[in-house]
């Protein structure tokens, strides 16, 4: 089904007809054209009795998305036991249930008594989660970065099929393990966080690769997942870099062909590859990012 | 200061040193490099006494962002009178005040009594806003689309300066009027909505150009702003196209050089330009989108 699927535990499934739809239009010459584009569906996430958010998603792995979202937003603490995750296809609702009421639900109750909305607190909660966090001194070799970049960009995906989608890949050394895609900028990374939580997988020896920009939120999520290395083929924001430095995260941006820029945590980087031995990306696999 | 600034009422200001920061790193050869990247700041938006959300923004036009966000989310109805908009630079807070309590605040009170969070209701509110909406039969000429595309992509901007940013432009015929940029996918369009609201500008004779994908939310916002034509150089989602068809919005995607795809509302399109007379984009001005 795909070139290097053997390496993946979860790979994109561009053949899944529920994830794309044929759309017809008229091109610049006036000729009718048909193209396949990705689906986009609302998914409402509940934490026990608490309605949290309605996310727009392509609709695969709703349970992972809900779990990962709640964990990455600091609404579901490491100490809390998830008893059930129920997905209702018709209602487009996921309910994550915990053994006891979460501290977040308590916080919302307090907030609502003072008539403030819970959302405003979320970013603060995410930052709180970084307090006292130490990321391991995991090595990352430039040869792995080059190998991962090439494997990921040549893996059959919804991006290569339809474009207009983000991709995030959980990797170990030079092996891509879990490759998630989504229309929502953060859904792809949240689905990976949900998978890690469900499978009890540690981030300590992992590298997180994303097609998206390295914004503050992306850096914080990577750190909260305990992953010491974050690599992106895209750009970055000033605050994203600042938080990466504060948390001791190795942050690599603009990774394209032989080129990249290491913005923080260079001490983890082992330069074992000669950049001149690395090909530049050929047109076919040069990603124009999710917005292209 | 910029090539065709004379046409703009508001144009990007890449020279504004508050919007970018110099970031140093190490490149693929091990050499230190410095690059300017866009800033990203939290902005907490209040509607009267109600804390609504903390948005990540480059930080220009916070008042427009707050107004446009509240309007586009259906939290600030057309019937409601805005009495004041106060921005506190130190607290990074904007408070939008209305003559009387808004129906949204009422709704939140109700929601909070049933312990549901307000966020979940927002998307529904946005869709509700489309009920009975009719967009005018405004003409859009292909010669205008080509002219706008070329002018916008050659206008000095934070994107051309630093990348990793989205742009949205309010246009009339072949003239770009207001060009907003932001790190947040929807902030740029919300800032335009806020400007329209403040200045009492109608969307009826306008075209909205965006560098971002045409997702359901982008299409809904354009329709809520009363703008009948939405054009993007990027891709689109199935639901975005579906909503555009339902609301009678002219939706144009993948507008690059001479190429584009009209996905809905083709009846507004006048083909007055010969595509072969249009140059393809040169490398320098070929946008790789906000993520590149």
XYZ file of C-alpha atoms in Angstrom:
584
model
C 0.000 0.000 0.000
C 2.908 2.379 0.537
C 6.631 2.581 -0.116
C 7.979 2.395 3.415
C 4.877 1.358 5.330
C 6.850 -1.415 6.971
C 8.515 1.117 9.227
C 5.294 2.704 10.413
C 3.026 1.609 13.255
C 0.434 4.054 11.887
C 0.759 5.574 8.415
C -1.594 7.831 6.469
C -4.327 6.051 4.526
C -4.936 8.171 1.399
C -7.050 5.297 0.057
C -9.674 5.783 2.803
C -12.640 7.219 0.856
C -14.171 8.707 4.038
C -11.279 11.157 4.322
C -11.548 12.805 0.900
C -14.341 13.836 -1.451
C -14.470 14.580 -5.186
C -15.222 18.272 -5.754
C -16.049 19.663 -9.191
C -15.331 23.194 -10.353
C -14.369 25.231 -13.390
C -10.746 26.052 -14.151
C -9.158 29.278 -15.431
C -9.912 28.308 -19.037
C -13.594 27.661 -18.283
C -13.195 23.896 -18.434
C -14.917 21.745 -15.787
C -12.410 20.035 -13.472
C -12.734 17.491 -10.705
C -10.360 17.258 -7.763
C -10.291 15.246 -4.543
C -10.166 17.358 -1.395
C -9.968 16.440 2.274
C -13.086 16.169 4.401
C -13.642 18.406 7.412
C -16.042 17.417 10.179
C -16.978 18.903 13.555
C -16.054 16.763 16.573
C -17.336 17.819 19.995
C -15.113 16.729 22.867
C -16.485 16.117 26.368
C -14.492 15.519 29.542
C -16.923 13.535 31.723
C -20.013 15.804 31.927
C -18.128 18.866 30.695
C -18.462 19.981 27.067
C -14.995 21.276 26.165
C -14.734 22.239 22.501
C -15.884 21.510 18.969
C -12.845 20.819 16.778
C -12.775 20.625 12.988
C -11.088 17.394 11.914
C -10.800 15.027 8.948
C -12.446 12.523 11.305
C -9.942 9.682 11.637
C -8.824 8.637 15.154
C -11.399 10.756 17.077
C -10.533 8.988 20.348
C -6.829 9.806 20.007
C -7.689 13.383 19.067
C -9.900 13.845 22.155
C -7.370 12.263 24.540
C -4.423 14.165 23.086
C -6.277 17.474 23.012
C -7.317 17.200 26.665
C -3.807 16.158 27.722
C -2.037 18.848 25.708
C -4.392 21.539 26.980
C -3.602 20.545 30.556
C -7.225 19.536 31.155
C -6.310 15.878 31.701
C -3.463 15.543 34.209
C -0.862 12.754 34.257
C -2.310 11.656 37.621
C -5.816 11.198 36.235
C -7.024 7.717 35.217
C -8.972 7.485 31.950
C -11.659 4.820 32.416
C -13.404 5.065 29.021
C -13.344 6.926 25.715
C -16.634 6.708 23.802
C -17.089 7.976 20.260
C -20.548 8.448 18.744
C -20.283 8.554 14.951
C -23.787 10.005 14.400
C -23.552 12.716 17.065
C -19.901 13.415 16.171
C -19.121 13.447 19.886
C -16.288 11.935 21.932
C -16.624 11.555 25.695
C -13.459 10.984 27.732
C -14.301 9.578 31.169
C -11.979 9.596 34.182
C -12.140 7.647 37.470
C -12.866 10.840 39.428
C -13.734 14.450 38.596
C -10.695 16.206 37.120
C -9.111 19.296 38.646
C -9.963 21.029 35.359
C -13.692 20.434 35.895
C -13.270 21.877 39.398
C -11.511 24.893 37.899
C -14.270 25.411 35.321
C -16.871 25.308 38.093
C -14.935 28.019 39.938
C -14.485 30.038 36.727
C -18.151 29.779 35.825
C -19.177 30.955 39.281
C -17.201 34.097 38.520
C -18.756 34.033 35.008
C -15.387 33.845 33.240
C -15.078 31.372 30.380
C -12.728 28.426 30.832
C -10.981 28.977 27.521
C -9.034 31.978 28.724
C -7.369 29.815 31.342
C -6.168 27.176 28.913
C -3.000 28.832 27.661
C -1.959 29.574 31.234
C -2.553 25.913 32.130
C -0.358 24.810 29.227
C 2.475 27.065 30.406
C 2.016 25.838 34.004
C 2.567 22.312 32.726
C 6.131 23.308 31.768
C 7.131 24.234 35.342
C 9.976 22.008 36.528
C 9.888 19.984 33.303
C 13.293 18.538 32.308
C 13.794 16.961 28.880
C 16.370 14.126 28.542
C 19.718 14.617 26.763
C 18.625 12.371 23.876
C 21.004 12.421 20.913
C 19.769 13.483 17.473
C 22.011 12.806 14.474
C 21.852 14.952 11.369
C 21.826 11.707 9.339
C 18.553 10.783 11.083
C 17.018 14.185 10.329
C 17.899 13.846 6.642
C 16.635 10.242 6.490
C 13.359 11.083 8.291
C 12.746 14.110 6.113
C 13.139 12.058 2.935
C 11.071 9.072 4.154
C 8.215 11.256 5.424
C 8.015 13.405 2.293
C 7.883 10.345 0.035
C 5.322 8.433 2.139
C 1.937 8.217 0.397
C -0.293 10.650 2.287
C -3.443 12.751 2.065
C -1.111 15.704 1.525
C 0.401 14.186 -1.616
C -3.146 13.122 -2.651
C -5.134 16.294 -1.960
C -2.958 18.935 -0.282
C -4.421 21.452 2.183
C -3.548 19.343 5.214
C -0.967 19.279 8.016
C 1.188 16.318 8.946
C 2.978 15.397 12.179
C 5.164 12.325 12.659
C 6.420 10.679 15.852
C 9.905 9.301 15.157
C 12.627 7.318 16.938
C 16.185 7.748 15.632
C 15.798 7.497 11.805
C 12.476 5.623 11.927
C 9.055 7.291 11.477
C 6.590 5.489 13.800
C 3.229 7.298 13.745
C 2.273 9.694 10.937
C -0.943 11.654 11.546
C -2.550 14.216 9.232
C -5.400 16.679 9.811
C -6.984 19.882 8.518
C -6.728 21.391 11.993
C -3.292 22.852 12.672
C -2.968 21.137 16.048
C -5.128 18.051 15.542
C -2.312 16.044 13.978
C -0.028 16.539 16.993
C -2.921 15.986 19.432
C -3.738 12.651 17.745
C -0.122 11.589 18.296
C -0.315 12.652 21.958
C -3.531 10.615 22.285
C -1.877 7.562 20.748
C 1.123 7.881 23.107
C -1.221 8.179 26.089
C -3.298 5.150 25.023
C -0.259 2.985 24.303
C 1.791 4.249 27.258
C 4.604 5.322 24.938
C 7.331 7.602 26.341
C 8.524 10.699 24.460
C 12.025 10.558 25.967
C 13.747 8.859 22.996
C 11.559 10.406 20.300
C 11.749 13.154 17.673
C 8.599 15.017 16.654
C 8.488 16.092 12.997
C 5.824 18.514 11.789
C 5.002 20.241 8.513
C 3.552 23.190 10.466
C 5.155 26.311 11.852
C 6.950 26.191 15.184
C 4.670 28.500 17.168
C 4.590 28.806 20.960
C 1.709 26.328 21.151
C 3.482 23.701 19.037
C 6.669 23.960 21.135
C 4.715 23.749 24.400
C 2.809 20.661 23.209
C 6.028 18.910 22.186
C 7.568 19.618 25.608
C 4.395 18.486 27.433
C 4.609 15.203 25.477
C 8.119 14.770 26.932
C 9.704 14.814 23.454
C 13.130 16.549 23.544
C 13.488 17.216 19.791
C 11.084 19.115 17.518
C 11.822 19.411 13.793
C 9.854 21.267 11.136
C 10.277 21.999 7.458
C 8.499 25.314 8.101
C 9.270 28.604 9.797
C 8.978 29.608 13.448
C 7.860 32.486 15.655
C 10.026 34.449 18.075
C 8.069 33.214 21.094
C 8.204 29.606 19.902
C 12.008 29.809 19.879
C 12.071 31.571 23.264
C 9.980 28.836 24.927
C 12.105 26.105 23.295
C 15.229 27.713 24.856
C 13.556 28.047 28.275
C 12.454 24.394 28.282
C 15.751 23.058 26.865
C 14.022 21.667 23.774
C 16.063 21.052 20.625
C 14.238 23.060 17.988
C 15.052 22.620 14.284
C 13.300 24.698 11.623
C 13.305 25.091 7.839
C 14.441 21.469 7.374
C 14.425 21.123 3.571
C 16.800 18.933 1.628
C 20.261 19.516 3.092
C 19.308 22.776 4.784
C 18.027 23.369 8.305
C 18.374 25.856 11.141
C 18.896 24.725 14.743
C 17.314 27.382 16.981
C 17.894 25.874 20.414
C 19.328 22.822 22.186
C 22.172 22.338 19.700
C 24.019 20.235 22.336
C 21.800 17.245 21.368
C 22.852 17.508 17.724
C 25.515 15.131 16.355
C 26.724 16.199 12.926
C 27.461 12.773 11.426
C 26.266 13.538 7.885
C 27.962 15.598 5.200
C 25.272 18.051 4.019
C 26.803 18.004 0.517
C 25.973 14.295 0.277
C 22.268 15.113 0.721
C 20.155 15.804 -2.366
C 17.958 18.849 -2.475
C 14.253 18.019 -2.603
C 12.937 17.189 -6.060
C 9.859 19.098 -7.228
C 7.508 16.161 -6.864
C 8.108 15.837 -3.137
C 8.769 19.442 -2.278
C 5.924 20.206 0.129
C 4.323 23.565 -0.242
C 2.920 23.080 3.263
C -0.673 22.557 4.322
C -1.770 25.840 2.825
C -0.434 25.148 -0.622
C 7.793 52.730 1.681
C 6.111 50.255 -0.663
C 5.504 49.786 -4.377
C 1.742 50.196 -4.582
C 1.025 51.590 -1.133
C -0.926 54.398 -2.733
C -3.761 51.985 -3.393
C -4.004 50.753 0.182
C -5.927 52.269 3.092
C -3.995 49.885 5.363
C -0.906 48.019 4.130
C 1.533 45.749 5.976
C 4.340 47.538 7.815
C 7.338 45.173 7.629
C 9.478 48.057 8.946
C 7.652 48.011 12.318
C 10.324 46.604 14.670
C 7.692 45.552 17.246
C 6.360 42.935 14.818
C 9.573 40.990 14.181
C 12.604 39.925 16.219
C 16.113 38.835 15.273
C 16.644 35.171 16.168
C 20.062 33.523 16.035
C 20.698 29.860 15.331
C 23.139 27.473 13.691
C 22.679 26.338 10.100
C 23.183 22.893 8.513
C 26.919 23.577 8.056
C 27.355 24.551 11.714
C 27.653 28.242 10.945
C 25.826 30.745 13.167
C 22.976 32.485 11.330
C 20.619 35.306 12.226
C 17.107 35.646 10.851
C 14.176 37.960 11.550
C 11.006 36.144 12.600
C 7.531 37.393 13.444
C 6.500 38.077 17.024
C 3.662 36.187 18.681
C 1.857 37.606 21.710
C -1.144 36.518 23.762
C -4.145 38.846 23.617
C -7.061 38.210 25.979
C -10.412 39.409 24.638
C -13.258 40.446 26.942
C -16.850 41.193 25.959
C -18.024 43.541 28.744
C -17.433 41.524 31.948
C -17.049 38.246 30.093
C -13.573 36.815 29.412
C -13.875 35.193 25.979
C -10.559 33.887 24.708
C -6.793 34.360 24.653
C -5.623 34.627 21.036
C -2.048 34.456 19.760
C -1.333 37.445 17.535
C 1.549 39.511 16.149
C 0.007 42.313 18.178
C -0.895 45.005 15.648
C -4.512 46.284 15.569
C -5.678 44.540 18.797
C -8.927 46.551 18.805
C -9.806 45.448 15.266
C -8.903 41.846 16.129
C -11.167 41.833 19.207
C -14.105 43.456 17.399
C -13.781 41.228 14.337
C -13.346 38.068 16.380
C -16.473 38.753 18.461
C -18.501 39.648 15.360
C -17.310 36.667 13.312
C -17.965 34.268 16.192
C -21.546 35.546 16.437
C -20.903 36.852 19.952
C -21.458 40.461 18.907
C -24.705 40.828 16.936
C -25.362 43.439 14.218
C -28.026 44.937 16.499
C -25.622 45.505 19.376
C -24.033 48.934 19.888
C -20.324 48.998 20.715
C -19.761 51.890 23.143
C -15.992 51.448 23.783
C -13.010 49.290 22.895
C -10.161 49.557 25.415
C -6.730 47.999 24.873
C -4.248 47.620 27.738
C -0.747 47.156 26.359
C 0.762 45.919 29.659
C -2.013 43.459 30.506
C -2.341 42.423 26.831
C -6.114 42.684 27.219
C -8.828 44.173 25.010
C -12.265 44.914 26.441
C -15.144 45.462 24.011
C -18.052 47.231 25.704
C -21.622 47.330 24.429
C -24.557 49.584 25.400
C -26.414 46.662 26.985
C -25.596 43.055 27.909
C -25.273 40.961 24.747
C -27.404 37.919 23.983
C -24.145 35.961 23.959
C -23.452 36.851 27.599
C -26.991 35.692 28.409
C -26.305 32.445 26.570
C -23.039 31.892 28.443
C -24.821 32.456 31.766
C -27.339 29.790 30.732
C -24.585 27.457 29.535
C -22.545 27.899 32.692
C -25.571 27.130 34.836
C -25.698 23.787 33.047
C -21.897 23.625 33.428
C -21.239 23.435 29.664
C -18.452 25.598 28.281
C -19.403 28.387 25.909
C -16.860 27.401 23.284
C -18.826 24.396 22.109
C -21.700 26.652 21.127
C -19.601 28.974 18.991
C -19.529 27.008 15.752
C -23.298 26.521 15.939
C -23.701 30.269 16.438
C -21.560 30.946 13.363
C -23.723 28.619 11.244
C -26.902 30.214 12.675
C -25.606 33.557 11.429
C -25.904 32.246 7.861
C -29.675 31.590 8.094
C -31.536 33.720 5.534
C -28.320 35.420 4.438
C -28.321 36.539 0.776
C -25.141 37.751 -0.892
C -25.406 40.353 -3.698
C -24.804 39.453 -7.370
C -21.580 41.493 -7.452
C -19.512 41.011 -10.596
C -15.943 39.706 -10.354
C -13.758 39.943 -13.478
C -10.912 37.514 -14.059
C -8.755 40.557 -14.986
C -9.343 41.861 -11.410
C -8.371 38.512 -9.877
C -5.114 38.447 -11.866
C -4.340 42.093 -11.058
C -5.087 41.667 -7.331
C -3.032 38.491 -7.124
C -0.004 40.212 -8.675
C -0.319 43.434 -6.616
C -0.773 41.579 -3.317
C 2.099 39.166 -3.865
C 4.497 42.002 -4.724
C 3.428 44.273 -1.838
C 6.142 44.554 0.819
C 4.883 42.482 3.746
C 5.931 40.600 6.858
C 5.507 37.450 4.765
C 8.121 38.549 2.226
C 10.269 39.776 5.164
C 10.028 36.838 7.557
C 7.594 34.208 6.271
C 5.544 32.029 8.651
C 2.534 34.346 8.546
C -0.911 34.512 6.945
C -2.259 37.381 4.908
C -5.835 38.469 4.106
C -6.752 41.409 1.896
C -10.057 43.253 1.522
C -10.386 44.335 -2.126
C -12.795 46.266 -4.346
C -12.688 45.478 -8.070
C -8.931 45.388 -8.901
C -7.887 47.508 -5.893
C -6.495 46.036 -2.636
C -7.817 48.204 0.239
C -6.854 46.634 3.578
C -4.037 44.068 3.858
C -3.760 42.390 7.278
C -1.244 39.751 8.336
C -1.061 37.564 11.447
C 0.432 34.367 12.864
C -3.054 33.182 13.833
C -4.851 31.543 10.936
C -8.018 33.554 11.463
C -6.675 36.712 13.059
C -5.931 38.378 9.725
C -9.544 38.007 8.536
C -10.905 38.976 11.965
C -8.823 42.189 11.906
C -10.390 43.046 8.543
C -13.877 42.344 9.952
C -13.055 44.627 12.899
C -11.898 47.404 10.575
C -15.107 47.084 8.487
C -17.211 47.229 11.654
C -15.340 50.296 12.999
C -15.480 52.162 9.697
C -19.006 51.040 8.774
C -17.746 49.555 5.509
C -20.071 47.236 3.567
C -18.869 43.920 2.157
C -21.388 43.940 -0.718
C -18.981 45.242 -3.415
C -15.854 43.593 -2.006
C -13.618 40.609 -2.746
C -11.789 38.867 0.110
C -8.365 37.476 -0.806
C -6.563 35.138 1.579
C -3.305 33.181 1.523
C -4.899 30.544 3.772
C -6.921 27.460 2.993
C -10.637 27.777 2.300
C -11.970 25.821 5.266
C -15.564 25.878 6.522
C -14.684 28.566 9.071
C -13.042 30.848 6.498
C -16.043 30.548 4.147
C -18.514 31.209 6.989
C -16.587 34.297 8.125
C -16.504 35.722 4.592
C -20.277 35.228 4.258
C -20.931 36.739 7.704
C -18.932 39.796 6.595
C -21.366 40.107 3.674
C -18.570 39.645 1.114
C -19.835 37.691 -1.941
C -16.432 36.655 -3.349
C -13.663 34.718 -1.585
C -10.388 34.019 -3.393
C -7.380 32.075 -2.163
C -4.085 30.982 -3.618
C -4.355 27.859 -1.428
C -6.430 24.711 -1.325
C -9.861 24.056 0.165
C -11.800 21.496 2.168
C -14.918 19.617 1.032
C -17.078 21.273 3.685
C -15.744 24.739 2.867
C -16.906 24.269 -0.733
C -20.261 22.834 0.412
C -21.001 25.850 2.640
C -19.939 28.254 -0.137
C -22.476 26.591 -2.468
C -25.238 26.698 0.200
C -24.662 30.399 0.896
C -24.245 31.365 -2.792
C -20.690 32.579 -2.233
C -18.284 32.740 -5.174
C -15.368 30.619 -4.054
C -12.077 30.652 -5.995
C -9.148 28.467 -4.954
C -5.599 27.712 -6.085
C -5.265 31.187 -7.635
C -1.621 31.191 -8.822
C -0.372 33.030 -11.858
C -2.884 32.323 -14.636
C -4.403 29.318 -12.905
C -7.390 29.149 -10.568
C -10.349 26.921 -9.817
C -13.850 28.337 -9.310
C -15.643 26.031 -6.869
C -18.982 27.804 -6.506
C -20.900 30.904 -7.616
C -19.402 30.944 -11.118
C -22.332 33.158 -12.278
C -20.534 36.193 -10.759
C -17.414 35.514 -12.831
C -16.779 37.566 -15.999
C -13.972 36.083 -18.092
C -12.542 39.302 -19.558
C -8.864 38.285 -19.436
C -6.971 35.880 -21.673
C -5.185 33.496 -19.251
C -2.324 33.114 -21.755
C -1.599 36.837 -21.406
C -0.937 36.323 -17.659
C 2.599 35.530 -16.550
C 3.188 32.642 -14.208
C 4.504 33.722 -10.803
C 8.244 34.321 -10.658
C 10.208 32.526 -7.927
C 10.788 35.644 -5.857
C 7.086 36.288 -5.344
C 5.808 32.739 -5.376
C 4.346 32.398 -1.886
C 4.975 29.124 -0.176
C 2.122 30.027 2.200
C 2.299 30.870 5.861
C 3.923 27.589 6.760
C 6.837 27.907 4.404
